[in-house]
Coordinates of C-alpha atoms in Angstrom, one line a residue:
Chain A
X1 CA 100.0 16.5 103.3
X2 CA 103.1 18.3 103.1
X3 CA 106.0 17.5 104.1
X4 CA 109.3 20.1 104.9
X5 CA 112.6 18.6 103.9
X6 CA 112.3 15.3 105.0
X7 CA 115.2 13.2 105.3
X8 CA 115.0 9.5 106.4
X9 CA 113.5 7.5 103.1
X10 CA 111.9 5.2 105.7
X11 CA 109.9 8.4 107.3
X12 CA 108.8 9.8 104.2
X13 CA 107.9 5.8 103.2
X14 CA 106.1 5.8 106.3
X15 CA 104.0 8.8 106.0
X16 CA 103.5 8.2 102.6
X17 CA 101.9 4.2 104.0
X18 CA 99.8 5.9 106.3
X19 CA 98.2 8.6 103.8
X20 CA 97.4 5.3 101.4
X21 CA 95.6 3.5 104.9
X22 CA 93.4 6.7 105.8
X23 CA 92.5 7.3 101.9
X24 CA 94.8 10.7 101.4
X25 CA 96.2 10.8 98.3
X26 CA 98.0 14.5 97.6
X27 CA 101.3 14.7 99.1
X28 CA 103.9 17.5 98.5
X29 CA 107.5 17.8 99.4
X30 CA 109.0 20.7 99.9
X31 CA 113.2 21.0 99.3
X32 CA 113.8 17.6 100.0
X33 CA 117.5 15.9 100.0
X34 CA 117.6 14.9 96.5
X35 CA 119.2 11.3 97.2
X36 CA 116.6 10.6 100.1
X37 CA 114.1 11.7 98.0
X38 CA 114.9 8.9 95.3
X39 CA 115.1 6.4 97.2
X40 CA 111.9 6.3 99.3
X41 CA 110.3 6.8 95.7
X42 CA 112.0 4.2 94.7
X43 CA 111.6 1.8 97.0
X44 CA 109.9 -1.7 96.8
X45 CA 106.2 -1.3 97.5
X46 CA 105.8 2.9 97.8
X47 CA 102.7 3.6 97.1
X48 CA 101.2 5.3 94.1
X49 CA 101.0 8.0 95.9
X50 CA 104.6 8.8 96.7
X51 CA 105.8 8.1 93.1
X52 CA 103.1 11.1 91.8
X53 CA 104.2 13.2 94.7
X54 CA 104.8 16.9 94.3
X55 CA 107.9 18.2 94.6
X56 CA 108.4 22.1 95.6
X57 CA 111.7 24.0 96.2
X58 CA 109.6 26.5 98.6
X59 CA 106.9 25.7 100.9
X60 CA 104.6 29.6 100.0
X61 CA 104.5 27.3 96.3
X62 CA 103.6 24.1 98.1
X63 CA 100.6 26.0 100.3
X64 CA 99.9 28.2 97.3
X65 CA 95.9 26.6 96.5
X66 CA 95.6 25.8 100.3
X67 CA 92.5 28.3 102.3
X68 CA 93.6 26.4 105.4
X69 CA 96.7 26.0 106.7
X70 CA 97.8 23.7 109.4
X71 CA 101.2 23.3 111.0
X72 CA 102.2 20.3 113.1
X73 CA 104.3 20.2 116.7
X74 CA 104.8 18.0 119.2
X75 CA 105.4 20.9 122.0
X76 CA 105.9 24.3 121.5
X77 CA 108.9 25.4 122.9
X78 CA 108.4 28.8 121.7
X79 CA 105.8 31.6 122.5
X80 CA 103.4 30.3 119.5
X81 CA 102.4 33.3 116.9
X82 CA 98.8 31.6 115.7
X83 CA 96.1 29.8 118.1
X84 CA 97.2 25.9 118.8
X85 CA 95.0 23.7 119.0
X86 CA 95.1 20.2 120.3
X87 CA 94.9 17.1 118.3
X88 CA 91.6 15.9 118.9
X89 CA 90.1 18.6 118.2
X90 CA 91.6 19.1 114.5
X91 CA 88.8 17.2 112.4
X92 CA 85.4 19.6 112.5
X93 CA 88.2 22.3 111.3
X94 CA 89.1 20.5 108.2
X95 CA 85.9 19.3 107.6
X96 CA 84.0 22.9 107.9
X97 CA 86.7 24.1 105.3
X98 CA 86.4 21.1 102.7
X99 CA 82.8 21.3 103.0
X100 CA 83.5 25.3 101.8
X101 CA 85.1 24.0 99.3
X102 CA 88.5 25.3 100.7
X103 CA 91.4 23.1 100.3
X104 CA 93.4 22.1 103.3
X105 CA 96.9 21.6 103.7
X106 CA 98.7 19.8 107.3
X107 CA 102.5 20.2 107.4
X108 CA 105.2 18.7 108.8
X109 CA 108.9 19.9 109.8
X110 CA 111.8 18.2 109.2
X111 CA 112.5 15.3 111.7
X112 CA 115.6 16.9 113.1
X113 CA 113.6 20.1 114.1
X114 CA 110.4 20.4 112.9
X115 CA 108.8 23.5 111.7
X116 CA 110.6 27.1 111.8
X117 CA 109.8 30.1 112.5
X118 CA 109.0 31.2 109.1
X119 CA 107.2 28.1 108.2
X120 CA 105.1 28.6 111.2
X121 CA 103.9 32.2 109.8
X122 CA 102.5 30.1 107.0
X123 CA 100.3 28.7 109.2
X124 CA 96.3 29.5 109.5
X125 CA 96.7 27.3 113.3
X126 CA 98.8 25.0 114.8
X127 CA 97.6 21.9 116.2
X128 CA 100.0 19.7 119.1
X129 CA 100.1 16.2 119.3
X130 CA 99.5 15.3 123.3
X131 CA 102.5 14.0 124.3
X132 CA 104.1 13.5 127.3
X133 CA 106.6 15.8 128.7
X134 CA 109.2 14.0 129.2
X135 CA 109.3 12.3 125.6
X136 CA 107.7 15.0 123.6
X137 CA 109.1 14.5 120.4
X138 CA 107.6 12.2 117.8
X139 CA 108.6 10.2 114.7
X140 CA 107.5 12.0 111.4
X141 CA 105.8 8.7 109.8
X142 CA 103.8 8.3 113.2
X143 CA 102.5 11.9 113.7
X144 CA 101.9 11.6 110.1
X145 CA 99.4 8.6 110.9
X146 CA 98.3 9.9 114.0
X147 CA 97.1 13.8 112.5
X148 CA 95.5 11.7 109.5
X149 CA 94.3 9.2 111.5
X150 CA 92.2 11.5 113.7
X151 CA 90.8 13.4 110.6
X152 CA 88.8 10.3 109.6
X153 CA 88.4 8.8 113.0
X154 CA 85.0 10.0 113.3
X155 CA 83.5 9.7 110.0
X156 CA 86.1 6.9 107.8
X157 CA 83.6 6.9 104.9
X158 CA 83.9 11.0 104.2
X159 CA 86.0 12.8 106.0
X160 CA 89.3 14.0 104.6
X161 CA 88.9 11.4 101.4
X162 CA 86.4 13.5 99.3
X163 CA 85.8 17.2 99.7
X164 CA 82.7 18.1 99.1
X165 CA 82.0 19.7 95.9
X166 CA 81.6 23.3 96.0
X167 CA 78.1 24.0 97.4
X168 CA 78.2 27.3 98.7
X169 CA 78.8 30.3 97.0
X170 CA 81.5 32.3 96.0
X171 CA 81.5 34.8 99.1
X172 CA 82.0 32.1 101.2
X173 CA 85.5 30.6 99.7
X174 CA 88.5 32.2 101.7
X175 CA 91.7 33.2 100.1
X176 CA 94.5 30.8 98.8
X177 CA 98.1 31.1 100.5
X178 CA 99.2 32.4 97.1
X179 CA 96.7 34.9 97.1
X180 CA 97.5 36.3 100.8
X181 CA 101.1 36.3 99.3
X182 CA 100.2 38.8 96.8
X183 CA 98.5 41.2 99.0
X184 CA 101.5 40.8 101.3
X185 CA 103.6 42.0 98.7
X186 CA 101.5 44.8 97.4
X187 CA 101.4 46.2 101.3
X188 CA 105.2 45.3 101.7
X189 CA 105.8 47.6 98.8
X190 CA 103.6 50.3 100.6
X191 CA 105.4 50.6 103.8
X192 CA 108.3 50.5 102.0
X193 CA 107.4 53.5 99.5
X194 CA 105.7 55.0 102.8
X195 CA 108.8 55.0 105.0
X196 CA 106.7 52.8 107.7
X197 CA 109.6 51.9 109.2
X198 CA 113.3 51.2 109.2
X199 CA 114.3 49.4 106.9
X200 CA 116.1 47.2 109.1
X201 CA 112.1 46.0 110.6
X202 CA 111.4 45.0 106.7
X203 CA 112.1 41.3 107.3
X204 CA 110.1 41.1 110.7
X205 CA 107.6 43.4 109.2
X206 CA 107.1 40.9 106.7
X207 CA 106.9 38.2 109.0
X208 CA 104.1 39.5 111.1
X209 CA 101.9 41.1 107.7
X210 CA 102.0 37.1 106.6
X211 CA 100.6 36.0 110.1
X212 CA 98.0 38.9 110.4
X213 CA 97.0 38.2 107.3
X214 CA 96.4 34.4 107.8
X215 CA 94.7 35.3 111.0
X216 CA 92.0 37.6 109.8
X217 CA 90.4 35.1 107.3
X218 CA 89.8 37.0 104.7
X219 CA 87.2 35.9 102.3
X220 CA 88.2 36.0 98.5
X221 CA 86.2 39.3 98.1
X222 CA 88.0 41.0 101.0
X223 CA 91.3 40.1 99.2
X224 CA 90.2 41.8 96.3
X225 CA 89.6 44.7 97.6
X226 CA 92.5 44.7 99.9
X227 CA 94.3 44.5 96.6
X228 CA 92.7 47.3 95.0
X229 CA 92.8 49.5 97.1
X230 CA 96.8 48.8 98.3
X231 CA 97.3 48.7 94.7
X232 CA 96.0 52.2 94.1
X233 CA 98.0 53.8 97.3
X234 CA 100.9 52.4 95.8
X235 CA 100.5 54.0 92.5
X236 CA 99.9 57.3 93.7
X237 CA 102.4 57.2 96.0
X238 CA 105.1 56.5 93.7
X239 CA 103.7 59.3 91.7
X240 CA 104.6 61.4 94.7
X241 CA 107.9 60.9 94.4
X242 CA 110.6 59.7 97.7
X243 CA 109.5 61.5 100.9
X244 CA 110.5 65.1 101.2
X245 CA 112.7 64.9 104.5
Chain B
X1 CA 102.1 -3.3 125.1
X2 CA 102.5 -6.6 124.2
X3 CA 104.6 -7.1 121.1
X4 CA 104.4 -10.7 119.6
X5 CA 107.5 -11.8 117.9
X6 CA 108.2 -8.5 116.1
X7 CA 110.6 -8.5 113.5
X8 CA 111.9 -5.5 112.7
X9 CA 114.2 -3.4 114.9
X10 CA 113.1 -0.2 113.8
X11 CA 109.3 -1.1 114.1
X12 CA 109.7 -2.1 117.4
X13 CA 112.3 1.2 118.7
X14 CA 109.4 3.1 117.0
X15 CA 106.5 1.1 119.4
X16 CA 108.7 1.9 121.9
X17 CA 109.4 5.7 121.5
X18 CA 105.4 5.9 121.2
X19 CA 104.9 4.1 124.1
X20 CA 107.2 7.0 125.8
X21 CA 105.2 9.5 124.1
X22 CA 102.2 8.9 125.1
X23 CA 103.4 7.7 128.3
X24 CA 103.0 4.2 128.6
X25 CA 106.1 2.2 130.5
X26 CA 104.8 -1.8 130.7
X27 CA 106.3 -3.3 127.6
X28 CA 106.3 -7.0 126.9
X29 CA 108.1 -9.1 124.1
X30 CA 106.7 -12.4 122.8
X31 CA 109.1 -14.8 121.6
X32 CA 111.1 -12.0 119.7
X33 CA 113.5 -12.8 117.1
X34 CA 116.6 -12.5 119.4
X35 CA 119.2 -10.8 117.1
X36 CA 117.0 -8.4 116.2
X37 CA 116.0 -7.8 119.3
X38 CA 118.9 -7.2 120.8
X39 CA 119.8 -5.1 118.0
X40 CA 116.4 -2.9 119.1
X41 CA 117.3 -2.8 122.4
X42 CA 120.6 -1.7 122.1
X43 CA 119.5 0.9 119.6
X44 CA 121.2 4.6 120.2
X45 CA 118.4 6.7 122.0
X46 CA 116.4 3.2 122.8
X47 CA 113.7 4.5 125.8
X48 CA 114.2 2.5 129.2
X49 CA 111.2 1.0 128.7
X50 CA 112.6 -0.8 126.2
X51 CA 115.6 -2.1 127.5
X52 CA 113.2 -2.6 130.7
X53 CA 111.2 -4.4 128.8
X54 CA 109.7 -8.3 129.9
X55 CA 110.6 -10.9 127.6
X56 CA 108.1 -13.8 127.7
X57 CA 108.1 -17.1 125.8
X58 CA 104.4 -17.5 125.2
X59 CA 101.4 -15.0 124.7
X60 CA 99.6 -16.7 127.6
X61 CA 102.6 -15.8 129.9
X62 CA 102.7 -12.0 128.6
X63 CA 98.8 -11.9 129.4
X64 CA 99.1 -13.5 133.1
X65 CA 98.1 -10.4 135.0
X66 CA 95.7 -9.3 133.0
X67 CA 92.4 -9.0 133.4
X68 CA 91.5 -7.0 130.0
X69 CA 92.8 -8.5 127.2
X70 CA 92.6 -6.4 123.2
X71 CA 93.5 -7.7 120.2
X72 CA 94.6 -5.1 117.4
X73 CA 94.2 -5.6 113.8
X74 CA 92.8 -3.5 110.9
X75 CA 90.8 -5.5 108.9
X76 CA 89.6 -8.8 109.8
X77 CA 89.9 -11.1 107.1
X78 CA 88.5 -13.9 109.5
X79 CA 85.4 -14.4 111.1
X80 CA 86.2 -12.6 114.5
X81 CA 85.1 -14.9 117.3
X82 CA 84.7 -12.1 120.3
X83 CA 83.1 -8.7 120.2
X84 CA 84.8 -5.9 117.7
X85 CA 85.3 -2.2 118.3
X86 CA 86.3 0.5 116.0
X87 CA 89.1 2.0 117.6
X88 CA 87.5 5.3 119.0
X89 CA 85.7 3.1 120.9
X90 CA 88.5 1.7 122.9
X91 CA 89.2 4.5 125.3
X92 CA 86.2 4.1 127.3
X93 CA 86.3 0.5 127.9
X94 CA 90.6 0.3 129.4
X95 CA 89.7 3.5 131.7
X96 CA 86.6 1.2 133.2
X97 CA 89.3 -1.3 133.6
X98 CA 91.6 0.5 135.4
X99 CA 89.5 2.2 137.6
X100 CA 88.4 -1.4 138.8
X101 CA 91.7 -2.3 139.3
X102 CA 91.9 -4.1 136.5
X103 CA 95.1 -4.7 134.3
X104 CA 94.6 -4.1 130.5
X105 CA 96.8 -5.5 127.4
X106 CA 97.2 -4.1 124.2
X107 CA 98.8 -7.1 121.8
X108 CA 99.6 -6.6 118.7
X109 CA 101.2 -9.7 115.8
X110 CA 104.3 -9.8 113.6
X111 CA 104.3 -7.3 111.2
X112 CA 103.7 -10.0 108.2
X113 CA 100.6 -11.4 109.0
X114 CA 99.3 -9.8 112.5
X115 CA 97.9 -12.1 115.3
X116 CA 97.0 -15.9 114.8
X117 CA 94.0 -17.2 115.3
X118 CA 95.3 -18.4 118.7
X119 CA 96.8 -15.4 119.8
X120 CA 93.4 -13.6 119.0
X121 CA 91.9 -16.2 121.1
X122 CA 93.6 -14.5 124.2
X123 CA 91.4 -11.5 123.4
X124 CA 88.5 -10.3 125.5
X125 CA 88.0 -7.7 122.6
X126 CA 89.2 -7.0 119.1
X127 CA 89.9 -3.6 117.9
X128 CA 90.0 -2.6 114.2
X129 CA 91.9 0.6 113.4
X130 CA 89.2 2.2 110.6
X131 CA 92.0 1.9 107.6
X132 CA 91.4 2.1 104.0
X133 CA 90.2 -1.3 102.7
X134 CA 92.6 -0.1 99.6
X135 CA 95.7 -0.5 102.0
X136 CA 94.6 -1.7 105.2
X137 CA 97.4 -3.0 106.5
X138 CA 99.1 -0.9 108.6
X139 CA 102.6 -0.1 110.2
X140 CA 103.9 -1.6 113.1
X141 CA 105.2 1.3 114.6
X142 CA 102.5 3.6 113.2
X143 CA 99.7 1.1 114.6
X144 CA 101.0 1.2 118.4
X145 CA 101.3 5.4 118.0
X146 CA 97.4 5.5 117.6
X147 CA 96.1 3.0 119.8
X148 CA 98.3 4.6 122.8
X149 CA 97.1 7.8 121.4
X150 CA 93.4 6.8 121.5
X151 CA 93.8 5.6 125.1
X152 CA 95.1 8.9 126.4
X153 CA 93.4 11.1 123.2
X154 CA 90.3 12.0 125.7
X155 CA 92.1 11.9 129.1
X156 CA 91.2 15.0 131.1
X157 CA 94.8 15.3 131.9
X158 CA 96.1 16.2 128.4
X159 CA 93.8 19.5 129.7
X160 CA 96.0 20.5 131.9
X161 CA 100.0 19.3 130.9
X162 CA 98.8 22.0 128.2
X163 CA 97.0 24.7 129.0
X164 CA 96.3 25.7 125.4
X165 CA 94.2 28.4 126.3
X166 CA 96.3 30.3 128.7
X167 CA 98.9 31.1 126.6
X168 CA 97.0 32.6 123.7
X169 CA 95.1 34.5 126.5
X170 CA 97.0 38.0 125.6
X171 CA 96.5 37.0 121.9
X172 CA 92.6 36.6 122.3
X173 CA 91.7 40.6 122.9
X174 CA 89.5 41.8 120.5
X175 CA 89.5 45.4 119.2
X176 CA 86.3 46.7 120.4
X177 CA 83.6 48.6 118.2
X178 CA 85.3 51.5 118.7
X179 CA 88.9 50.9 117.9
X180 CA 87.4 49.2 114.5
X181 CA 85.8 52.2 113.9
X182 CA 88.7 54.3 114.5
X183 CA 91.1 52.0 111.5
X184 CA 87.7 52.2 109.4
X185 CA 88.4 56.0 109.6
X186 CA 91.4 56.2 108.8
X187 CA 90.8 53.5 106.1
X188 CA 88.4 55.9 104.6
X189 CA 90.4 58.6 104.4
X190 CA 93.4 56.6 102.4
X191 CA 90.5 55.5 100.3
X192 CA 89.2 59.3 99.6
X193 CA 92.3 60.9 99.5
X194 CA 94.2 58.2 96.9
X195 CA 91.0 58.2 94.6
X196 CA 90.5 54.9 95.0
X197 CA 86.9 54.9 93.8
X198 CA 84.5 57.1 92.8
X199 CA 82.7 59.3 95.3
X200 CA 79.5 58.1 94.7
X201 CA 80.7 54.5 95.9
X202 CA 82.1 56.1 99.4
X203 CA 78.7 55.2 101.2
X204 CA 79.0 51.5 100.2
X205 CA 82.7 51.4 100.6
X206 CA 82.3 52.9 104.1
X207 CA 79.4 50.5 105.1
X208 CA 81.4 47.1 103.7
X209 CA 84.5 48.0 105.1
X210 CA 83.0 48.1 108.9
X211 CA 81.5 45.0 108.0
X212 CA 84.6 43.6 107.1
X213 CA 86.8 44.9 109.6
X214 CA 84.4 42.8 112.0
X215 CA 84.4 39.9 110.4
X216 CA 88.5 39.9 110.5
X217 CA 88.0 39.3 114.3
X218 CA 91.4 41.8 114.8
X219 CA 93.5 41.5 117.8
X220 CA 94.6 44.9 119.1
X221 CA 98.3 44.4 118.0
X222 CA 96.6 43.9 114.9
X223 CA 94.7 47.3 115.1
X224 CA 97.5 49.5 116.4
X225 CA 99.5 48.2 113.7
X226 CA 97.1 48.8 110.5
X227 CA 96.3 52.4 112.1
X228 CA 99.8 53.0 112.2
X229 CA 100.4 52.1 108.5
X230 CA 97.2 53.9 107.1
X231 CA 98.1 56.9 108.8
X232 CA 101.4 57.4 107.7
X233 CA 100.6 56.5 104.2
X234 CA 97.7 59.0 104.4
X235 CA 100.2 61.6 105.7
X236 CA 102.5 60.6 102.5
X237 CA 99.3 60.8 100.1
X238 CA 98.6 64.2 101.7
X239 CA 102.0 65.9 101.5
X240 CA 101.7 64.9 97.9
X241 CA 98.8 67.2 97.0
X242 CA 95.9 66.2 94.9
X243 CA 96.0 63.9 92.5
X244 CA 97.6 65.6 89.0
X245 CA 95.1 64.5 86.4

């Protein structure tokens, strides 16, 4: 479970309460206010959990082991960039990846706003909590319980709690977010060197490559090829010098 | 909903607000604590459910009208003296309720120690929410959210307040054989023309990458957008002449 700069202590108490009832245990804050941050560690009865939480200033380091990445919304109110997928429908997912021995990560916005944007293109999917229309916006401790809840709603002995132990082979293990990062950067610094396109499309360039790149499930081999070969353009165009026009 | 004496304002604007959620208007208090429950009533952003809400002195008068009484909990300590249902199970039973005309409550106890044995004994059925048996006792708030959310979780409506599937309709083109084959070309050619490996590989370097390109299940944005990018960094590799060593 990660959770984006949460700020109410008695949200982040609550989602921490509902990760000990459904048997998570790894939670990760990213760029939290500091002082709310104390105190719902601090507070009488947090659980274990919350105290050995880890604490990120930047949520590509938070997701950097995850192979799946899932983003959570109430509605969304903009044109969304990955498929969205609804609630109920979120457990065979995670369980197909743990059972890959991929590691999962489900985030949550701030309570204010949820997710942006550029959070969102860190996303593999994005699954929407049903809610009615008219009152579409939840409280972070109760979608919290709600997304966990529904992971282990139709198997509570396994699912979620133990990910199976690696049993297939290596092909089969997808990338990490850190490792879609680096061949993001590597093809970043090609377009640049290239002249793609003007500079002033870098930052939405960038945007898109990251969600492309989480689309297209690349296995780990893929990646390392992708790599390579990026890594060799790169090289010789730099050789080449800055473009002749 | 039927509330019995909750205690905590915030627990019981946060049964509320999922009530609204999940659409669910019919709220009843039992015997609240009145200072804090005028205090949750008069709460800033309060739903008008809530400050609709029945006030009732005895759980037998909050159950009057109806004719399907459950009893939440999350782990029975007690012997349970009526039938018990995991809550997935739920759903099925309240919709052949209602579609009889029937009424159905949902009651849930004080957050310290849950419903009595006498309150229970209102109870056509218990339902236990599948918690940890580490920590399974379980927010107020958090414990309304998913038994509203199981009771509308397989409701054919949900279907169509989001039509999921229409908006990512654009979004689901696949490249065809073709187009793949046109990016694998052009792939190639980066690969051949920046050295990337040696020529005796090109065979199996052609014949994985057309594998791989399929298995990346591209969109055509996708595709337009990588053939754009190879081709100008092949035109940059090619103005640059062979490679110098």
């Amino acid at each position: 479970v990660v959770l984006v700069s949460p700020r109410n202590p008695l949200n982040i108490g609550a989602s921490a309460r509902a990760m000990a009832n459904f048997g998570f245990a790894n939670l990760t804050v990213v760029a939290p206010f500091a002082e709310h941050w104390r105190e719902a560690k601090s507070a009488v009865g947090a659980p274990d959990l919350l105290k050995n939480a880890r604490e990120t200033t930047s949520l590509a380091e938070a997701l950097a082991d995850s192979t799946l990445v899932i983003g959570t919304g109430t509605l969304m109110h903009r044109n969304p960039e990955q498929p969205v997928m609804p609630l109920p429908q979120l457990a065979p997912l995670v369980a197909d990846e743990l059972c890959r021995g991929g590691r999962a990560s489900i985030v949550f916005g701030p309570e204010k706003h949820g997710l942006t944007r550029e959070d969102l293109s860190y996303c593999h999917v994005l699954v929407e909590i049903p809610t009615d229309e008219r009152q579409p916006s939840m409280n972070l401790g109760q979608a919290v319980a709600l997304c966990l809840y529904e992971l282990i709603r139709s198997n509570p002995q396994n699912e979620g709690r133990h990910p199976t132990s690696q049993r297939n082979k290596e092909a089969e293990f997808k990338g990490t977010s850190a490792e879609l990062d680096r061949l993001a950067g590597v093809i970043i610094e090609a377009m640049r060197v290239s002249d793609y396109s003007p500079r002033s499309m870098a930052k939405a360039n960038e945007h898109d490559l990251r969600l492309i790149l989480r689309r297209l499930q690349f296995k780990r081999g893929d990646l390392r090829r992708g790599l390579g070969l990026f890594r060799r353009i790169l090289r010789r165009l730099q050789k080449a010098g800055p473009p002749a026009n």
